[in-house]
Structure formats: C-alpha cells, structure tokens
Amino acid sequence: MGFKEKGLLVVLSGPSGVGKGTVCKALRARGTSLHYSISVTTRKPREGESDGVQYFFRTREQFQQMIRDGELLEWAEYVGNYYGTPVDYVRKTVEDGRDVILEIEVQGALQIKKKFPQALFIFLAPPNLHELKKRIIGRGTETADLIESRMTVARSEMELMENYDYVVENDEVEKACDRIESIVLAEHCRVDRLIEKYKNNEGADSL
Ligand code: 5GP
C-alpha cells in the first residue's frame, strides 16, 4: 500500500471570550481543509443554537454516562457546566487523512496533550486582558457574576500558554485565520510526517 498521511488534530484553545468561536467560524467560511468537531455540553442552548449544530446538548446524567462509556476524548467542567469532545468523530476523521480542529478551553487541551502529544496546539491570545473583558461584556449573554468568574478563569488560563506549540494573537479575525492556516500548512510539511513517503519513492516508471 502507498503512503497515506494521517490528518492533523488541531487544538485551538485560549481564554474565554478571546474569540475562538468567531475565528473557527471565519475559518469555516474560508472553506479550509479543517473539519470541525461538535462538542457535547450540559449548558442550556443560547438563542439561535440548536442540538447537533453548535453543540450536542445533553443532561448531566447523559454526560456522566458518556464519560463512563469512554466516549469522550477529553472533558472539562467549565463555569458550572460540562463540555467534552466525542472521540469517535476525531479518531475516524484523522485516520481518514483529514484534519480536525477542536475549539476547546485549556483544561481539555491539556488532557489532549497528555493523551495525544502529536496534536498541534495553538493558543489564541487576546491583545490584552482589558480587551478580553470588553469582548465578554459585548457578547451580552452573561450576567455580571458570570463575567467576573470568566475573567478569573481567563487570568489563570493565560499562564498555561507555555504548554502550546504556537500563539496566535486575535487582534483581527482575518489575520488570526491567516496565521492559523499558515501554521497548519507548515505542519503538513514536517519531515517526521512525510519522511516515509520519500523512502523508496522512485516513481512508477523509474529507469
Ligand atoms: P460556551 O459556553 O461559550 O459555548 O463555551 C465555553 C467554553 O467551553 C469555551 O472556552 C469553549 O471553547 C469551551 N468548549 C467548547 N467545547 C468544548 C469541549 O468539547 N471541551 C472542552 N474542554 N471545552 C470546550
């Protein structure tokens, strides 16, 4: 059998409110090669969200059962709700040679780093924390208490940047997308991913 490159598992993470969702949406609109994993959550759908599109919305009992059944690649409790990545979709897509992107918070990213260190870890950073707070307030979906707890989490999340391969500043969404696309492209050209292809690769009609 010929050489078949596996897909990349791209983990896009960073503090709450930094714009991970917006950047992912913009990447999607560009029609990149990245496939988006839909997470499972116990939080209630926001207006305009529906089951199976933004998330699979489940009860806490259902979520705990998924953990017990080993159906999640990673999971985390975040501001009172559970979030997790279904393992099947990720495994099948990567095995099939297609790239998957996960948009997740940092605790989940660290779990993946332990289980799957060959994944590509990208930290999306705000220009500064003041800007981050403005963005969370601007979203208008959170109460004052929740904004404060998200900021507390965000400060500690910034300290975890050192565990990542790349940092991308989300100063402008399109610029952030350009950087992410460039990183993914470069990763596909790594020698350790491709060396097998060039071993004994004389071509069909070699002389
Ligand atoms: P939101 O409630 O605003 O949609 O998401 C809250 C946080 O949960 C965001 O930082 C988002 O990236 C993260 N998140 C979404 N899906 C997952 C997941 O499957 N696993 C983990 N660990 N975090 C997730």
Coordinates of N, CA and C and ligand atoms in Angstrom, one line a residue:
M1 N 0.8 -1.2 0.0 CA 0.0 0.0 0.0 C 0.9 1.3 0.0
G2 N 0.4 2.3 -0.7 CA 1.1 3.6 -0.8 C 1.1 4.3 0.6
F3 N 1.9 5.4 0.6 CA 1.9 6.2 1.8 C 0.6 7.0 2.0
K4 N 0.1 6.9 3.2 CA -1.1 7.7 3.4 C -0.9 8.6 4.7
E5 N -1.0 9.9 4.4 CA -0.7 10.8 5.5 C -2.0 10.9 6.4
K6 N -1.7 10.8 7.7 CA -2.8 10.9 8.7 C -3.2 12.4 8.8
G7 N -4.5 12.7 9.1 CA -4.9 14.0 9.3 C -4.3 14.6 10.6
L8 N -4.3 15.9 10.7 CA -3.8 16.6 11.9 C -4.9 16.8 12.9
L9 N -4.6 16.7 14.2 CA -5.6 17.1 15.2 C -5.1 18.5 15.7
V10 N -5.9 19.5 15.3 CA -5.5 20.8 15.7 C -6.4 21.3 16.9
V11 N -5.7 21.7 17.9 CA -6.4 22.1 19.1 C -6.3 23.6 19.3
L12 N -7.4 24.3 19.1 CA -7.4 25.7 19.2 C -8.0 26.1 20.6
S13 N -7.2 26.7 21.4 CA -7.7 27.0 22.7 C -7.2 28.4 23.2
G14 N -7.6 28.7 24.4 CA -7.3 30.1 24.9 C -8.4 30.5 25.8
P15 N -8.2 31.7 26.4 CA -9.2 32.1 27.4 C -10.6 32.4 26.9
S16 N -11.5 32.3 27.7 CA -12.9 32.5 27.4 C -13.1 34.0 26.9
G17 N -13.8 34.1 25.8 CA -14.0 35.5 25.3 C -13.0 35.9 24.3
V18 N -11.9 35.1 24.1 CA -10.9 35.6 23.2 C -11.3 35.6 21.7
G19 N -12.4 34.8 21.4 CA -12.9 34.8 20.1 C -12.6 33.5 19.3
K20 N -12.5 32.4 20.1 CA -12.2 31.1 19.5 C -13.3 30.7 18.5
G21 N -14.6 30.9 19.0 CA -15.7 30.6 18.2 C -15.8 31.4 16.9
T22 N -15.5 32.7 17.0 CA -15.5 33.6 15.9 C -14.5 33.2 14.9
V23 N -13.3 32.9 15.4 CA -12.2 32.6 14.5 C -12.5 31.2 13.8
C24 N -13.1 30.3 14.5 CA -13.4 29.0 13.9 C -14.5 29.2 12.8
K25 N -15.4 30.0 13.1 CA -16.5 30.3 12.1 C -15.9 30.9 10.9
A26 N -15.0 31.9 11.1 CA -14.3 32.5 9.9 C -13.5 31.5 9.1
L27 N -12.8 30.6 9.8 CA -12.0 29.6 9.1 C -13.0 28.7 8.3
R28 N -14.1 28.4 8.9 CA -15.1 27.6 8.2 C -15.6 28.2 6.9
A29 N -15.8 29.5 7.0 CA -16.3 30.3 5.9 C -15.3 30.3 4.8
R30 N -14.0 30.2 5.1 CA -13.0 30.2 4.1 C -12.9 28.9 3.3
G31 N -13.6 27.9 3.8 CA -13.6 26.5 3.2 C -12.2 25.9 3.3
T32 N -11.6 26.0 4.5 CA -10.3 25.3 4.6 C -10.5 23.8 4.7
S33 N -9.4 23.1 4.8 CA -9.4 21.7 4.9 C -9.8 21.2 6.3
L34 N -10.0 22.1 7.2 CA -10.3 21.7 8.6 C -11.7 21.2 8.8
H35 N -11.8 20.1 9.5 CA -13.2 19.6 9.9 C -13.4 19.9 11.3
Y36 N -14.7 20.4 11.6 CA -15.0 20.9 13.0 C -15.6 19.8 13.8
S37 N -15.1 19.5 15.0 CA -15.7 18.6 15.9 C -16.8 19.3 16.7
I38 N -17.9 18.7 16.7 CA -19.0 19.3 17.6 C -19.0 18.7 19.0
S39 N -18.9 19.6 19.9 CA -18.7 19.1 21.3 C -20.1 18.8 22.0
V40 N -20.0 18.1 23.1 CA -21.2 17.8 23.9 C -21.1 18.8 25.1
T41 N -22.3 19.3 25.5 CA -22.3 20.2 26.7 C -23.5 20.0 27.5
T42 N -23.4 20.3 28.8 CA -24.6 20.3 29.6 C -25.2 21.7 29.8
R43 N -24.6 22.7 29.2 CA -25.2 24.1 29.3 C -26.4 24.2 28.4
K44 N -27.3 25.1 28.8 CA -28.5 25.3 28.0 C -28.2 26.0 26.7
P45 N -28.9 25.7 25.6 CA -28.7 26.4 24.4 C -29.0 27.8 24.5
R46 N -28.1 28.7 23.9 CA -28.4 30.1 23.8 C -29.3 30.3 22.6
E47 N -29.9 31.5 22.6 CA -30.8 31.8 21.5 C -30.1 31.6 20.1
G48 N -30.8 30.9 19.3 CA -30.3 30.6 17.9 C -29.5 29.4 17.8
E49 N -29.1 28.7 19.0 CA -28.4 27.5 19.0 C -29.3 26.3 18.9
S50 N -28.9 25.3 18.2 CA -29.7 24.0 18.2 C -28.9 22.8 18.3
D51 N -29.5 21.7 18.8 CA -28.8 20.5 19.1 C -28.2 19.9 17.8
G52 N -26.9 19.5 17.9 CA -26.2 18.9 16.8 C -25.6 19.9 15.8
V53 N -25.8 21.2 16.1 CA -25.2 22.3 15.2 C -24.0 22.9 15.9
Q54 N -24.3 23.7 17.0 CA -23.2 24.3 17.8 C -22.7 23.3 18.8
Y55 N -23.6 22.6 19.4 CA -23.2 21.5 20.4 C -24.2 20.4 20.3
F56 N -23.9 19.3 20.9 CA -24.9 18.3 21.3 C -25.2 18.6 22.7
F57 N -26.5 19.0 22.9 CA -26.9 19.4 24.3 C -27.4 18.2 25.0
R58 N -26.8 17.9 26.2 CA -27.2 16.7 27.0 C -27.4 17.1 28.4
T59 N -28.1 16.2 29.2 CA -28.2 16.4 30.6 C -26.9 16.0 31.3
R60 N -26.8 16.3 32.6 CA -25.6 16.0 33.3 C -25.5 14.4 33.4
E61 N -26.6 13.8 33.6 CA -26.7 12.3 33.7 C -26.1 11.7 32.4
Q62 N -26.7 12.2 31.3 CA -26.2 11.7 30.0 C -24.7 11.9 29.8
F63 N -24.3 13.1 30.2 CA -22.8 13.4 30.0 C -22.0 12.4 30.9
Q64 N -22.4 12.2 32.1 CA -21.6 11.3 33.0 C -21.6 9.9 32.5
Q65 N -22.7 9.5 31.8 CA -22.7 8.2 31.2 C -21.7 8.1 30.0
M66 N -21.6 9.2 29.3 CA -20.6 9.2 28.2 C -19.2 9.1 28.7
I67 N -18.9 9.8 29.8 CA -17.6 9.7 30.4 C -17.3 8.2 30.8
R68 N -18.3 7.6 31.5 CA -18.2 6.2 31.9 C -18.0 5.2 30.7
D69 N -18.7 5.5 29.6 CA -18.6 4.7 28.5 C -17.3 5.0 27.6
G70 N -16.5 5.9 28.0 CA -15.3 6.2 27.3 C -15.5 6.8 25.9
E71 N -16.6 7.6 25.8 CA -17.0 8.2 24.6 C -16.4 9.6 24.3
L72 N -15.6 10.1 25.4 CA -15.1 11.4 25.2 C -13.6 11.4 25.2
L73 N -13.0 12.1 24.3 CA -11.5 12.2 24.2 C -11.0 13.1 25.3
E74 N -11.7 14.1 25.7 CA -11.4 14.9 26.8 C -12.7 15.5 27.3
W75 N -12.7 16.0 28.5 CA -13.9 16.8 29.0 C -13.4 17.7 30.2
A76 N -14.2 18.7 30.4 CA -13.9 19.6 31.5 C -15.2 20.2 32.0
E77 N -15.1 20.6 33.3 CA -16.2 21.3 33.9 C -15.8 22.8 33.8
Y78 N -16.6 23.6 33.2 CA -16.2 25.0 33.0 C -17.4 25.9 33.4
V79 N -17.2 26.8 34.3 CA -18.2 27.7 34.9 C -19.5 27.0 35.1
G80 N -19.4 25.8 35.8 CA -20.7 25.1 36.2 C -21.3 24.2 35.2
N81 N -20.7 24.0 34.0 CA -21.2 23.1 33.0 C -20.1 22.2 32.5
Y82 N -20.5 21.0 32.0 CA -19.6 20.1 31.4 C -19.5 20.3 29.9
Y83 N -18.3 20.2 29.4 CA -18.0 20.2 27.9 C -17.1 19.1 27.6
G84 N -17.3 18.4 26.4 CA -16.5 17.3 26.1 C -16.4 17.1 24.6
T85 N -15.4 16.4 24.1 CA -15.2 16.1 22.7 C -15.5 14.6 22.4
P86 N -16.5 14.3 21.6 CA -16.7 12.9 21.2 C -15.5 12.3 20.5
V87 N -15.0 11.2 21.0 CA -13.8 10.6 20.5 C -13.9 10.0 19.1
D88 N -15.1 9.4 18.8 CA -15.3 8.7 17.6 C -15.0 9.5 16.3
Y89 N -15.6 10.7 16.3 CA -15.5 11.6 15.1 C -14.1 12.0 14.9
V90 N -13.4 12.3 16.0 CA -12.0 12.7 15.9 C -11.1 11.6 15.3
R91 N -11.3 10.4 15.9 CA -10.5 9.2 15.5 C -10.7 8.9 14.0
K92 N -11.9 8.8 13.6 CA -12.3 8.4 12.3 C -11.7 9.4 11.3
T93 N -11.9 10.7 11.6 CA -11.5 11.7 10.6 C -10.0 11.8 10.4
V94 N -9.3 11.7 11.5 CA -7.8 11.8 11.4 C -7.3 10.5 10.7
E95 N -7.8 9.3 11.1 CA -7.4 8.1 10.4 C -7.6 8.2 8.9
D96 N -8.7 8.9 8.5 CA -9.1 9.0 7.1 C -8.2 10.0 6.4
G97 N -7.3 10.7 7.1 CA -6.4 11.6 6.4 C -6.9 13.0 6.4
R98 N -7.9 13.3 7.1 CA -8.5 14.7 7.1 C -8.2 15.4 8.5
D99 N -8.0 16.7 8.4 CA -7.6 17.4 9.6 C -8.9 17.8 10.4
V100 N -8.7 17.7 11.7 CA -9.8 18.1 12.6 C -9.4 19.3 13.5
I101 N -10.3 20.2 13.7 CA -10.0 21.3 14.6 C -10.9 21.2 15.8
L102 N -10.4 21.3 17.0 CA -11.2 21.4 18.2 C -11.1 22.8 18.8
E103 N -12.2 23.3 19.1 CA -12.2 24.6 19.8 C -12.6 24.4 21.2
I104 N -11.7 24.4 22.1 CA -11.9 24.0 23.5 C -11.2 24.8 24.5
E105 N -11.6 24.8 25.8 CA -11.0 25.5 26.8 C -9.7 24.8 27.2
V106 N -8.9 25.5 28.0 CA -7.5 25.0 28.2 C -7.3 23.7 29.0
Q107 N -8.3 23.4 30.0 CA -8.1 22.2 30.7 C -8.2 21.0 29.8
G108 N -9.2 21.0 28.9 CA -9.4 20.0 27.9 C -8.2 19.9 27.0
A109 N -7.6 21.0 26.6 CA -6.4 21.0 25.7 C -5.3 20.3 26.4
L110 N -5.1 20.5 27.7 CA -4.0 19.9 28.5 C -4.2 18.4 28.6
Q111 N -5.5 17.9 28.7 CA -5.7 16.5 28.7 C -5.3 15.9 27.4
I112 N -5.6 16.6 26.3 CA -5.3 16.0 24.9 C -3.8 16.0 24.8
K113 N -3.1 17.0 25.3 CA -1.6 17.0 25.3 C -1.1 15.7 25.9
K114 N -1.7 15.3 27.0 CA -1.2 14.1 27.7 C -1.4 12.8 26.8
K115 N -2.7 12.7 26.3 CA -3.1 11.5 25.5 C -2.6 11.5 24.1
F116 N -2.4 12.7 23.5 CA -2.2 12.8 22.1 C -1.2 13.9 21.8
P117 N 0.1 13.7 22.3 CA 1.1 14.8 22.2 C 1.4 15.2 20.8
Q118 N 1.1 14.4 19.8 CA 1.4 14.7 18.4 C 0.4 15.7 17.8
A119 N -0.6 16.1 18.6 CA -1.6 17.1 18.1 C -0.9 18.4 18.0
L120 N -1.5 19.3 17.3 CA -0.9 20.7 17.1 C -1.7 21.6 18.0
F121 N -1.0 22.3 18.9 CA -1.6 23.1 19.9 C -1.4 24.6 19.7
I122 N -2.5 25.2 19.4 CA -2.5 26.7 19.1 C -3.2 27.5 20.2
F123 N -2.5 28.4 20.8 CA -3.1 29.2 21.8 C -3.6 30.6 21.2
L124 N -4.9 30.8 21.3 CA -5.4 32.1 20.8 C -5.4 33.1 21.9
A125 N -4.6 34.2 21.7 CA -4.4 35.2 22.8 C -5.1 36.5 22.5
P126 N -5.7 37.1 23.5 CA -6.2 38.5 23.3 C -5.1 39.5 23.3
P127 N -5.2 40.7 22.6 CA -4.2 41.7 22.7 C -3.8 42.0 24.2
N128 N -4.8 42.1 25.0 CA -4.6 42.2 26.5 C -5.9 41.9 27.2
L129 N -5.8 41.8 28.6 CA -7.0 41.3 29.3 C -8.1 42.3 29.4
H130 N -7.8 43.6 29.3 CA -8.9 44.6 29.2 C -9.7 44.4 28.0
E131 N -9.1 44.2 26.9 CA -9.8 43.9 25.6 C -10.7 42.7 25.8
L132 N -10.1 41.7 26.5 CA -10.9 40.4 26.7 C -12.2 40.7 27.5
K133 N -12.1 41.5 28.5 CA -13.3 41.8 29.3 C -14.3 42.5 28.5
K134 N -13.8 43.5 27.7 CA -14.7 44.2 26.8 C -15.5 43.2 25.9
R135 N -14.8 42.3 25.4 CA -15.4 41.3 24.4 C -16.4 40.5 25.1
I136 N -16.1 40.0 26.4 CA -17.1 39.2 27.1 C -18.4 40.0 27.4
I137 N -18.2 41.3 27.9 CA -19.3 42.1 28.1 C -20.1 42.4 26.9
G138 N -19.4 42.6 25.8 CA -20.0 42.9 24.5 C -20.9 41.8 24.0
R139 N -20.5 40.6 24.4 CA -21.3 39.5 23.9 C -22.7 39.5 24.5
G140 N -22.9 40.1 25.6 CA -24.2 40.4 26.2 C -25.0 39.1 26.6
T141 N -24.3 38.0 26.7 CA -25.0 36.8 27.1 C -24.8 36.4 28.5
E142 N -23.9 37.1 29.2 CA -23.6 36.7 30.6 C -24.0 37.7 31.7
T143 N -24.3 37.2 32.8 CA -24.6 38.1 34.0 C -23.3 38.6 34.5
A144 N -23.4 39.7 35.4 CA -22.2 40.3 35.9 C -21.4 39.3 36.7
D145 N -22.0 38.4 37.5 CA -21.3 37.4 38.2 C -20.5 36.5 37.3
L146 N -21.2 36.1 36.3 CA -20.6 35.1 35.3 C -19.4 35.8 34.6
I147 N -19.5 37.1 34.3 CA -18.4 37.8 33.6 C -17.2 37.8 34.6
E148 N -17.4 38.1 35.9 CA -16.3 38.1 36.8 C -15.7 36.7 36.9
S149 N -16.5 35.6 36.9 CA -15.9 34.3 37.1 C -15.2 33.9 35.8
R150 N -15.7 34.4 34.6 CA -15.0 34.1 33.4 C -13.6 34.8 33.3
M151 N -13.6 36.1 33.9 CA -12.3 36.8 33.9 C -11.3 36.1 34.9
T152 N -11.8 35.6 36.0 CA -10.9 34.9 36.9 C -10.3 33.7 36.3
V153 N -11.1 33.0 35.6 CA -10.6 31.8 34.9 C -9.6 32.2 33.8
A154 N -10.0 33.3 33.1 CA -9.2 33.7 31.9 C -7.7 34.1 32.4
R155 N -7.6 34.7 33.5 CA -6.3 35.1 34.0 C -5.4 33.9 34.3
S156 N -6.0 32.9 34.9 CA -5.2 31.7 35.1 C -4.9 30.9 33.8
E157 N -5.9 31.0 32.9 CA -5.7 30.3 31.6 C -4.5 30.9 30.8
M158 N -4.3 32.2 30.9 CA -3.2 32.8 30.2 C -1.8 32.2 30.6
E159 N -1.8 31.8 31.8 CA -0.5 31.2 32.3 C -0.2 29.9 31.7
L160 N -1.2 29.3 31.1 CA -0.9 27.9 30.5 C -0.4 28.0 29.1
M161 N -0.2 29.2 28.6 CA 0.3 29.3 27.2 C 1.6 28.5 26.9
E162 N 2.4 28.4 27.9 CA 3.7 27.7 27.7 C 3.6 26.2 27.3
N163 N 2.4 25.7 27.4 CA 2.2 24.3 27.0 C 1.9 24.1 25.6
Y164 N 1.8 25.2 24.8 CA 1.3 25.2 23.4 C 2.5 25.2 22.5
D165 N 2.2 24.9 21.2 CA 3.2 25.0 20.2 C 3.3 26.4 19.6
Y166 N 2.2 27.0 19.4 CA 2.1 28.3 18.7 C 1.1 29.2 19.5
V167 N 1.4 30.5 19.4 CA 0.5 31.5 19.9 C 0.1 32.4 18.8
V168 N -1.2 32.6 18.7 CA -1.8 33.5 17.6 C -2.6 34.6 18.3
E169 N -2.2 35.8 18.1 CA -2.9 36.9 18.7 C -4.2 37.2 17.9
N170 N -5.3 37.3 18.6 CA -6.6 37.6 17.8 C -6.8 39.1 17.8
D171 N -5.9 39.8 17.1 CA -6.1 41.3 17.0 C -7.2 41.6 16.0
E172 N -7.1 40.8 14.9 CA -8.2 40.9 13.8 C -8.5 39.5 13.4
V173 N -9.7 39.2 13.2 CA -10.1 37.8 13.0 C -9.5 37.2 11.7
E174 N -9.5 38.0 10.6 CA -8.9 37.5 9.4 C -7.4 37.3 9.5
K175 N -6.7 38.2 10.2 CA -5.3 38.0 10.4 C -5.0 36.7 11.2
A176 N -5.8 36.5 12.2 CA -5.7 35.3 13.1 C -5.9 34.0 12.2
C177 N -6.9 34.1 11.3 CA -7.2 32.9 10.4 C -6.0 32.7 9.5
D178 N -5.4 33.8 9.0 CA -4.2 33.6 8.1 C -3.1 32.9 8.8
R179 N -2.9 33.3 10.0 CA -1.8 32.7 10.8 C -2.1 31.2 11.1
I180 N -3.3 30.9 11.4 CA -3.7 29.5 11.7 C -3.5 28.7 10.4
E181 N -4.0 29.2 9.3 CA -3.8 28.4 8.1 C -2.4 28.2 7.7
S182 N -1.5 29.2 8.0 CA -0.1 29.1 7.7 C 0.5 28.0 8.6
I183 N 0.1 28.0 9.9 CA 0.7 27.0 10.8 C 0.3 25.6 10.4
V184 N -1.0 25.4 10.0 CA -1.4 24.1 9.6 C -0.7 23.6 8.3
L185 N -0.5 24.6 7.4 CA 0.2 24.2 6.2 C 1.6 23.8 6.5
A186 N 2.3 24.6 7.3 CA 3.7 24.2 7.7 C 3.8 22.9 8.4
E187 N 2.8 22.6 9.2 CA 2.8 21.4 10.0 C 2.7 20.2 9.0
H188 N 2.0 20.3 7.9 CA 1.9 19.3 6.9 C 3.2 19.0 6.2
C189 N 4.1 19.9 6.3 CA 5.4 19.8 5.6 C 6.5 19.3 6.5
R190 N 6.2 18.9 7.7 CA 7.2 18.5 8.6 C 7.8 17.2 8.2
V191 N 9.1 17.1 8.3 CA 9.9 15.9 7.8 C 9.3 14.6 8.5
D192 N 9.1 14.7 9.8 CA 8.7 13.5 10.5 C 7.3 13.0 10.1
R193 N 6.5 13.9 9.5 CA 5.2 13.4 8.9 C 5.4 12.8 7.6
L194 N 6.4 13.2 6.8 CA 6.4 12.9 5.4 C 7.6 12.0 5.0
I195 N 8.5 11.7 5.9 CA 9.7 11.0 5.5 C 9.4 9.6 4.9
E196 N 8.4 9.0 5.4 CA 8.1 7.6 4.9 C 7.7 7.7 3.4
K197 N 7.1 8.8 3.0 CA 6.7 9.0 1.6 C 7.9 8.9 0.7
Y198 N 9.0 9.5 1.2 CA 10.1 9.7 0.3 C 11.2 8.5 0.4
K199 N 10.9 7.6 1.2 CA 11.7 6.4 1.3 C 11.3 5.4 0.2
N200 N 12.2 4.9 -0.6 CA 11.9 4.0 -1.7 C 10.8 4.6 -2.7
N201 N 10.9 5.9 -2.9 CA 9.9 6.6 -3.7 C 10.5 6.9 -5.1
E202 N 10.7 5.9 -5.9 CA 11.3 6.0 -7.2 C 10.4 6.4 -8.3
G203 N 9.1 6.3 -8.0 CA 8.1 6.6 -9.1 C 7.8 5.4 -9.9
A204 N 6.7 5.4 -10.6 CA 6.1 4.2 -11.3 C 7.0 3.7 -12.4
D205 N 7.6 4.7 -13.2 CA 8.4 4.3 -14.4 C 9.9 4.6 -14.2
S206 N 10.4 4.2 -13.0 CA 11.8 4.5 -12.8 C 12.7 3.7 -13.7
L207 N 13.8 4.3 -14.0 CA 14.7 3.7 -15.1 C 15.5 2.6 -14.5
Ligands
5GP1 P1 -19.5 28.5 25.5 O1 -20.4 28.1 26.7 O2 -19.2 29.9 25.5 O3 -20.0 27.9 24.2 O4 -18.1 27.7 25.8 C1 -17.4 27.9 26.9 C2 -16.0 27.3 26.8 O5 -16.1 25.9 26.6 C3 -15.3 27.9 25.6 O6 -14.0 28.3 26.1 C4 -15.2 26.7 24.7 O7 -14.0 26.8 23.9 C5 -15.2 25.6 25.6 N1 -15.5 24.3 25.0 C6 -16.4 24.1 24.0 N2 -16.5 22.8 23.7 C7 -15.6 22.1 24.5 C8 -15.1 20.8 24.6 O8 -15.6 19.9 23.9 N3 -14.2 20.5 25.6 C9 -13.7 21.5 26.4 N4 -12.7 21.1 27.2 N5 -14.0 22.8 26.3 C10 -15.0 23.1 25.3

